[in-house]
Amino acid sequence: MRAVSVKAPGKLNLTLDVLGKRDDGYHDMKMIMQSVDLLDTVTVTLTENKTWECVCDIPGIPSGMDNLALKAANTFFEALGTRPDGLHISIAKTIPMQGGMAGGSTDAAAVLRGLNQLHGSVFSADELAAMGAKVGSDVPYCVMGGTALAEGRGEILTPLPSMPECFYVLVKPEFSVSTPALFRELDANPIKRRPDTDLAVEYLKQQDLFGFCSCIQNVFQPILEKSYPVISGICTMLKENGALASSLTGTGSVVFGIFSDLHLAQLAEAKLSGKYRTYLVRNA
Ligand code: C5P
């Protein structure tokens, strides 16, 4: 039996823009991604059994090949050209599910990195990211992590200067949305407000947190706010309590606020934690 444990960080979309629909049904994106130190732990074990299985310490992850971790393992062994009889993946979850923080994708990326470690790092990070693209649009970014510009379906990645030190208060309201349905709604409505991603990148180069925060925006947010006014309520509370910016991540439902001051972030989290699940995290 050989096993490895890998940390899998959650991600935030600091900016999220959808440029248009493509012929393959996907959308061209332009987003600034940031990994944060809210971590799942993924343990991958090659076993003597005749089964592949994935267990999680909380209920609700899909079974069979709908499970992104198993799909990632399958893709890895296809590329390797051989497959083990027995594989056990165990996931200890911290990242909220249905949150827009790429919880499933980061676990899948961790499986790719873990299996690669168990096989003497035969594949480069770029090769693992290309495998990840077959598993899901966010997986290539999750293989890389850090601060990055993601374009195309999400698989065209450009590393960016790291986010300046800051503190994120994450707030998880209890709703979840269907990503394909949300993209359809976006297609049916003109986008009125877009983030200025290029300007945001300039601010990152200058390590100007305040300037960067003025560019934070997610094109899904105005659509979702119509059905879930709780999003704008949380954004307002975060800003009233010292956040430089606040936004939805991905297709939600997690909303984050960015703070330059740890004490203010702690106070804001304490205020919101009575009503919602909250987390205080940093760049990872
Ligand atoms: O790639 P993934 O399986 O994560 O995508 C889930 C769904 O999100 C796709 O089926 C598609 O409806 C939508 N999507 C999209 N354009 C992207 C990424 C996702 O339309 N760039």
Short mmCIF file of C-alpha atoms and ligand atoms in Angstrom, two decimals:
data_model
loop_
_atom_site.label_atom_id
_atom_site.label_comp_id
_atom_site.label_asym_id
_atom_site.label_seq_id
_atom_site.Cartn_x
_atom_site.Cartn_y
_atom_site.Cartn_z
CA MET A 1 0.00 0.00 0.00
CA ARG A 2 1.36 3.39 -0.95
CA ALA A 3 -0.35 6.58 0.17
CA VAL A 4 0.09 10.32 0.00
CA SER A 5 -1.84 13.21 1.58
CA VAL A 6 -2.20 16.44 -0.36
CA LYS A 7 -3.61 19.80 0.74
CA ALA A 8 -6.27 21.23 -1.58
CA PRO A 9 -6.89 24.98 -1.22
CA GLY A 10 -10.17 26.66 -2.11
CA LYS A 11 -10.24 29.46 -4.69
CA LEU A 12 -11.82 32.86 -4.99
CA ASN A 13 -12.69 34.66 -8.21
CA LEU A 14 -11.41 38.13 -7.40
CA THR A 15 -12.78 39.25 -10.75
CA LEU A 16 -15.06 37.26 -13.04
CA ASP A 17 -16.02 38.24 -16.57
CA VAL A 18 -17.77 36.18 -19.24
CA LEU A 19 -16.73 37.31 -22.73
CA GLY A 20 -19.15 35.23 -24.80
CA LYS A 21 -20.57 31.86 -25.70
CA ARG A 22 -18.49 29.48 -27.80
CA ASP A 23 -19.44 26.97 -30.44
CA ASP A 24 -18.69 24.08 -28.05
CA GLY A 25 -21.35 25.35 -25.60
CA TYR A 26 -18.81 26.62 -23.08
CA HIS A 27 -18.09 30.30 -22.46
CA ASP A 28 -14.90 32.30 -22.81
CA MET A 29 -13.97 33.65 -19.42
CA LYS A 30 -11.55 36.25 -18.08
CA MET A 31 -11.02 35.97 -14.35
CA ILE A 32 -8.45 36.65 -11.68
CA MET A 33 -8.19 33.64 -9.42
CA GLN A 34 -6.69 33.43 -5.95
CA SER A 35 -6.17 30.37 -3.77
CA VAL A 36 -6.88 30.76 -0.06
CA ASP A 37 -5.83 28.77 2.98
CA LEU A 38 -9.16 27.06 3.48
CA LEU A 39 -7.93 23.54 2.82
CA ASP A 40 -9.39 20.12 2.12
CA THR A 41 -7.05 17.20 2.75
CA VAL A 42 -7.04 14.52 0.07
CA THR A 43 -5.39 11.16 0.80
CA VAL A 44 -4.75 8.90 -2.15
CA THR A 45 -3.86 5.24 -1.48
CA LEU A 46 -2.95 2.54 -3.99
CA THR A 47 -4.41 -0.63 -2.43
CA GLU A 48 -4.42 -4.39 -3.00
CA ASN A 49 -8.23 -4.36 -3.32
CA LYS A 50 -10.12 -4.75 -6.57
CA THR A 51 -12.12 -1.55 -6.20
CA TRP A 52 -11.79 2.18 -6.70
CA GLU A 53 -13.56 4.21 -4.07
CA CYS A 54 -13.80 7.76 -2.81
CA VAL A 55 -15.00 8.55 0.70
CA CYS A 56 -15.62 11.93 2.26
CA ASP A 57 -16.11 12.91 5.90
CA ILE A 58 -19.32 14.77 5.06
CA PRO A 59 -22.25 13.53 2.95
CA GLY A 60 -23.23 14.89 -0.45
CA ILE A 61 -20.32 14.25 -2.80
CA PRO A 62 -21.34 12.45 -6.01
CA SER A 63 -20.55 8.74 -6.40
CA GLY A 64 -19.14 6.87 -9.43
CA MET A 65 -17.62 8.78 -12.31
CA ASP A 66 -19.65 11.92 -11.49
CA ASN A 67 -17.17 12.22 -8.67
CA LEU A 68 -14.46 14.59 -9.88
CA ALA A 69 -11.76 12.96 -7.72
CA LEU A 70 -12.38 9.55 -9.33
CA LYS A 71 -12.64 11.18 -12.77
CA ALA A 72 -9.25 12.81 -12.18
CA ALA A 73 -7.73 9.46 -11.17
CA ASN A 74 -9.16 7.85 -14.29
CA THR A 75 -7.71 10.61 -16.49
CA PHE A 76 -4.31 10.28 -14.77
CA PHE A 77 -4.08 6.51 -15.34
CA GLU A 78 -5.28 6.87 -18.94
CA ALA A 79 -2.34 9.21 -19.54
CA LEU A 80 0.01 6.85 -17.68
CA GLY A 81 -1.15 3.91 -19.80
CA THR A 82 -1.70 1.54 -16.86
CA ARG A 83 -4.18 1.41 -14.00
CA PRO A 84 -4.10 -0.07 -10.52
CA ASP A 85 -6.78 -2.55 -9.36
CA GLY A 86 -7.28 -0.81 -6.05
CA LEU A 87 -7.53 2.90 -5.35
CA HIS A 88 -8.83 4.59 -2.23
CA ILE A 89 -9.35 8.35 -2.07
CA SER A 90 -10.39 9.95 1.17
CA ILE A 91 -11.37 13.60 1.41
CA ALA A 92 -11.48 15.59 4.64
CA LYS A 93 -13.62 18.61 3.74
CA THR A 94 -13.24 22.14 5.02
CA ILE A 95 -14.18 24.06 1.87
CA PRO A 96 -17.96 24.61 1.84
CA MET A 97 -19.79 22.66 -0.86
CA GLN A 98 -21.95 24.55 -3.37
CA GLY A 99 -19.94 27.65 -2.54
CA GLY A 100 -18.26 28.68 -5.80
CA MET A 101 -14.85 27.94 -4.26
CA ALA A 102 -14.01 25.04 -6.59
CA GLY A 103 -14.14 22.49 -3.75
CA GLY A 104 -14.66 19.53 -6.11
CA SER A 105 -12.13 20.84 -8.64
CA THR A 106 -9.40 21.41 -6.06
CA ASP A 107 -9.88 17.90 -4.67
CA ALA A 108 -9.58 16.56 -8.24
CA ALA A 109 -6.40 18.62 -8.75
CA ALA A 110 -5.03 17.24 -5.47
CA VAL A 111 -5.68 13.70 -6.73
CA LEU A 112 -3.67 14.50 -9.88
CA ARG A 113 -0.80 15.95 -7.84
CA GLY A 114 -0.92 13.10 -5.32
CA LEU A 115 -0.93 10.35 -7.96
CA ASN A 116 1.91 12.12 -9.74
CA GLN A 117 3.94 12.09 -6.50
CA LEU A 118 3.25 8.37 -6.06
CA HIS A 119 4.57 7.77 -9.60
CA GLY A 120 7.88 9.62 -9.29
CA SER A 121 6.55 12.93 -10.71
CA VAL A 122 6.43 11.55 -14.26
CA PHE A 123 4.24 14.43 -15.43
CA SER A 124 5.02 18.16 -15.39
CA ALA A 125 2.61 20.66 -13.81
CA ASP A 126 1.53 21.71 -17.34
CA GLU A 127 0.75 18.09 -18.23
CA LEU A 128 -1.28 17.69 -15.04
CA ALA A 129 -3.15 20.92 -15.82
CA ALA A 130 -3.96 19.61 -19.33
CA MET A 131 -5.34 16.42 -17.73
CA GLY A 132 -7.31 18.61 -15.35
CA ALA A 133 -9.02 20.37 -18.27
CA LYS A 134 -10.63 17.01 -19.17
CA VAL A 135 -12.08 16.79 -15.66
CA GLY A 136 -13.51 20.30 -15.28
CA SER A 137 -12.93 23.93 -16.29
CA ASP A 138 -11.55 25.01 -12.88
CA VAL A 139 -9.23 22.02 -12.41
CA PRO A 140 -6.22 23.37 -14.42
CA TYR A 141 -6.14 26.48 -12.24
CA CYS A 142 -6.44 24.34 -9.11
CA VAL A 143 -3.38 22.33 -10.22
CA MET A 144 -1.38 25.58 -10.36
CA GLY A 145 -2.90 27.66 -7.52
CA GLY A 146 -1.65 31.09 -6.44
CA THR A 147 -2.72 34.31 -8.16
CA ALA A 148 -3.48 33.79 -11.85
CA LEU A 149 -5.42 35.12 -14.81
CA ALA A 150 -7.66 32.38 -16.23
CA GLU A 151 -8.98 32.72 -19.78
CA GLY A 152 -10.62 30.50 -22.39
CA ARG A 153 -12.77 27.92 -20.63
CA GLY A 154 -10.57 28.58 -17.59
CA GLU A 155 -7.64 26.49 -18.77
CA ILE A 156 -5.49 29.27 -20.31
CA LEU A 157 -3.52 30.38 -17.28
CA THR A 158 -1.13 33.28 -16.79
CA PRO A 159 0.57 33.55 -13.40
CA LEU A 160 0.19 37.04 -11.90
CA PRO A 161 2.12 38.87 -9.20
CA SER A 162 0.86 37.56 -5.83
CA MET A 163 -2.02 39.37 -4.15
CA PRO A 164 -0.66 41.76 -1.52
CA GLU A 165 -1.13 40.49 2.04
CA CYS A 166 -4.79 40.81 3.03
CA PHE A 167 -7.53 39.00 4.93
CA TYR A 168 -10.69 37.53 3.45
CA VAL A 169 -13.90 37.08 5.40
CA LEU A 170 -15.95 34.40 3.66
CA VAL A 171 -19.68 34.21 4.27
CA LYS A 172 -21.77 31.23 3.14
CA PRO A 173 -25.51 31.87 2.75
CA GLU A 174 -27.55 28.70 2.41
CA PHE A 175 -28.51 28.58 -1.25
CA SER A 176 -27.02 26.87 -4.24
CA VAL A 177 -27.48 27.43 -7.96
CA SER A 178 -27.12 25.41 -11.14
CA THR A 179 -24.06 26.67 -13.01
CA PRO A 180 -25.35 25.77 -16.52
CA ALA A 181 -28.69 27.49 -15.77
CA LEU A 182 -26.88 30.62 -14.64
CA PHE A 183 -24.77 30.73 -17.80
CA ARG A 184 -28.01 30.41 -19.83
CA GLU A 185 -29.52 33.34 -17.96
CA LEU A 186 -26.37 35.38 -18.60
CA ASP A 187 -26.64 34.58 -22.33
CA ALA A 188 -30.23 35.85 -22.35
CA ASN A 189 -29.38 39.18 -20.69
CA PRO A 190 -26.87 41.82 -21.76
CA ILE A 191 -24.06 42.28 -19.23
CA LYS A 192 -24.27 45.83 -17.88
CA ARG A 193 -21.28 45.92 -15.52
CA ARG A 194 -17.97 44.17 -16.15
CA PRO A 195 -14.75 44.17 -14.15
CA ASP A 196 -11.82 46.05 -15.68
CA THR A 197 -9.54 43.01 -15.52
CA ASP A 198 -6.60 44.66 -17.30
CA LEU A 199 -6.61 47.56 -14.84
CA ALA A 200 -6.83 45.07 -11.96
CA VAL A 201 -3.72 43.32 -13.33
CA GLU A 202 -1.91 46.69 -13.47
CA TYR A 203 -2.77 47.32 -9.82
CA LEU A 204 -1.45 43.87 -8.94
CA LYS A 205 1.83 44.67 -10.68
CA GLN A 206 2.03 47.82 -8.55
CA GLN A 207 1.01 45.80 -5.44
CA ASP A 208 -1.74 48.40 -4.89
CA LEU A 209 -4.38 46.57 -2.82
CA PHE A 210 -6.72 49.56 -2.66
CA GLY A 211 -6.63 50.12 -6.43
CA PHE A 212 -7.09 46.40 -7.04
CA CYS A 213 -10.11 46.29 -4.75
CA SER A 214 -11.77 49.04 -6.83
CA CYS A 215 -11.80 46.59 -9.79
CA ILE A 216 -13.40 43.60 -8.03
CA GLN A 217 -16.59 42.49 -9.76
CA ASN A 218 -18.39 39.31 -10.82
CA VAL A 219 -20.83 39.40 -13.77
CA PHE A 220 -22.97 36.67 -12.20
CA GLN A 221 -23.68 38.76 -9.13
CA PRO A 222 -26.37 41.14 -10.49
CA ILE A 223 -28.29 38.18 -11.94
CA LEU A 224 -28.15 36.18 -8.71
CA GLU A 225 -29.02 39.17 -6.54
CA LYS A 226 -32.45 39.30 -8.16
CA SER A 227 -33.33 35.91 -6.65
CA TYR A 228 -31.05 36.10 -3.63
CA PRO A 229 -31.01 39.63 -2.15
CA VAL A 230 -29.06 38.11 0.76
CA ILE A 231 -25.93 38.55 -1.44
CA SER A 232 -26.16 42.33 -1.54
CA GLY A 233 -27.09 42.35 2.16
CA ILE A 234 -23.89 40.48 3.06
CA CYS A 235 -21.78 42.66 0.72
CA THR A 236 -23.13 45.79 2.39
CA MET A 237 -22.48 44.41 5.89
CA LEU A 238 -18.91 43.50 4.93
CA LYS A 239 -18.24 46.97 3.55
CA GLU A 240 -19.89 48.71 6.53
CA ASN A 241 -17.52 46.72 8.71
CA GLY A 242 -14.33 47.75 6.96
CA ALA A 243 -14.02 45.58 3.82
CA LEU A 244 -12.24 47.34 0.95
CA ALA A 245 -14.37 45.33 -1.48
CA SER A 246 -16.86 42.48 -1.40
CA SER A 247 -18.13 40.12 -4.06
CA LEU A 248 -19.65 36.78 -4.88
CA THR A 249 -17.12 34.10 -5.87
CA GLY A 250 -17.80 31.97 -8.95
CA THR A 251 -21.50 31.21 -9.20
CA GLY A 252 -21.85 31.46 -5.42
CA SER A 253 -23.05 31.16 -2.89
CA VAL A 254 -19.96 32.24 -0.95
CA VAL A 255 -19.51 36.02 -0.64
CA PHE A 256 -16.11 37.39 0.37
CA GLY A 257 -14.89 40.67 1.79
CA ILE A 258 -11.27 41.83 1.52
CA PHE A 259 -9.64 43.55 4.50
CA SER A 260 -6.23 45.14 4.85
CA ASP A 261 -6.54 45.06 8.64
CA LEU A 262 -6.71 41.74 10.52
CA HIS A 263 -8.48 43.19 13.54
CA LEU A 264 -11.26 44.68 11.39
CA ALA A 265 -11.60 41.36 9.57
CA GLN A 266 -11.93 39.52 12.90
CA LEU A 267 -14.61 41.95 14.10
CA ALA A 268 -16.54 41.67 10.83
CA GLU A 269 -16.38 37.87 10.94
CA ALA A 270 -17.57 37.86 14.55
CA LYS A 271 -20.57 40.04 13.58
CA LEU A 272 -21.60 37.88 10.63
CA SER A 273 -20.91 34.51 12.28
CA GLY A 274 -24.09 34.72 14.35
CA LYS A 275 -26.18 34.47 11.20
CA TYR A 276 -24.06 32.65 8.62
CA ARG A 277 -21.24 30.14 8.30
CA THR A 278 -18.10 32.28 8.12
CA TYR A 279 -14.36 31.78 7.63
CA LEU A 280 -11.37 34.10 7.99
CA VAL A 281 -8.66 33.15 5.48
CA ARG A 282 -5.52 34.47 3.76
CA ASN A 283 -3.79 34.04 0.43
CA ALA A 284 -2.41 30.55 -0.16
O1 C5P B 1 -16.27 22.42 -16.94
P1 C5P B 1 -17.32 22.22 -15.91
O2 C5P B 1 -17.86 20.82 -15.90
O3 C5P B 1 -16.89 22.65 -14.55
O4 C5P B 1 -18.51 23.18 -16.31
C1 C5P B 1 -19.80 23.04 -15.76
C2 C5P B 1 -20.79 23.78 -16.65
O5 C5P B 1 -20.56 25.18 -16.54
C3 C5P B 1 -20.67 23.46 -18.11
O6 C5P B 1 -21.47 22.37 -18.45
C4 C5P B 1 -21.19 24.75 -18.75
O7 C5P B 1 -22.60 24.78 -18.73
C5 C5P B 1 -20.72 25.82 -17.80
N1 C5P B 1 -19.44 26.45 -18.19
C6 C5P B 1 -19.40 27.28 -19.29
N2 C5P B 1 -18.23 27.88 -19.66
C7 C5P B 1 -17.11 27.71 -18.92
C8 C5P B 1 -17.13 26.87 -17.78
C9 C5P B 1 -18.32 26.26 -17.45
O8 C5P B 1 -20.41 27.48 -19.98
N3 C5P B 1 -15.99 28.33 -19.27
#
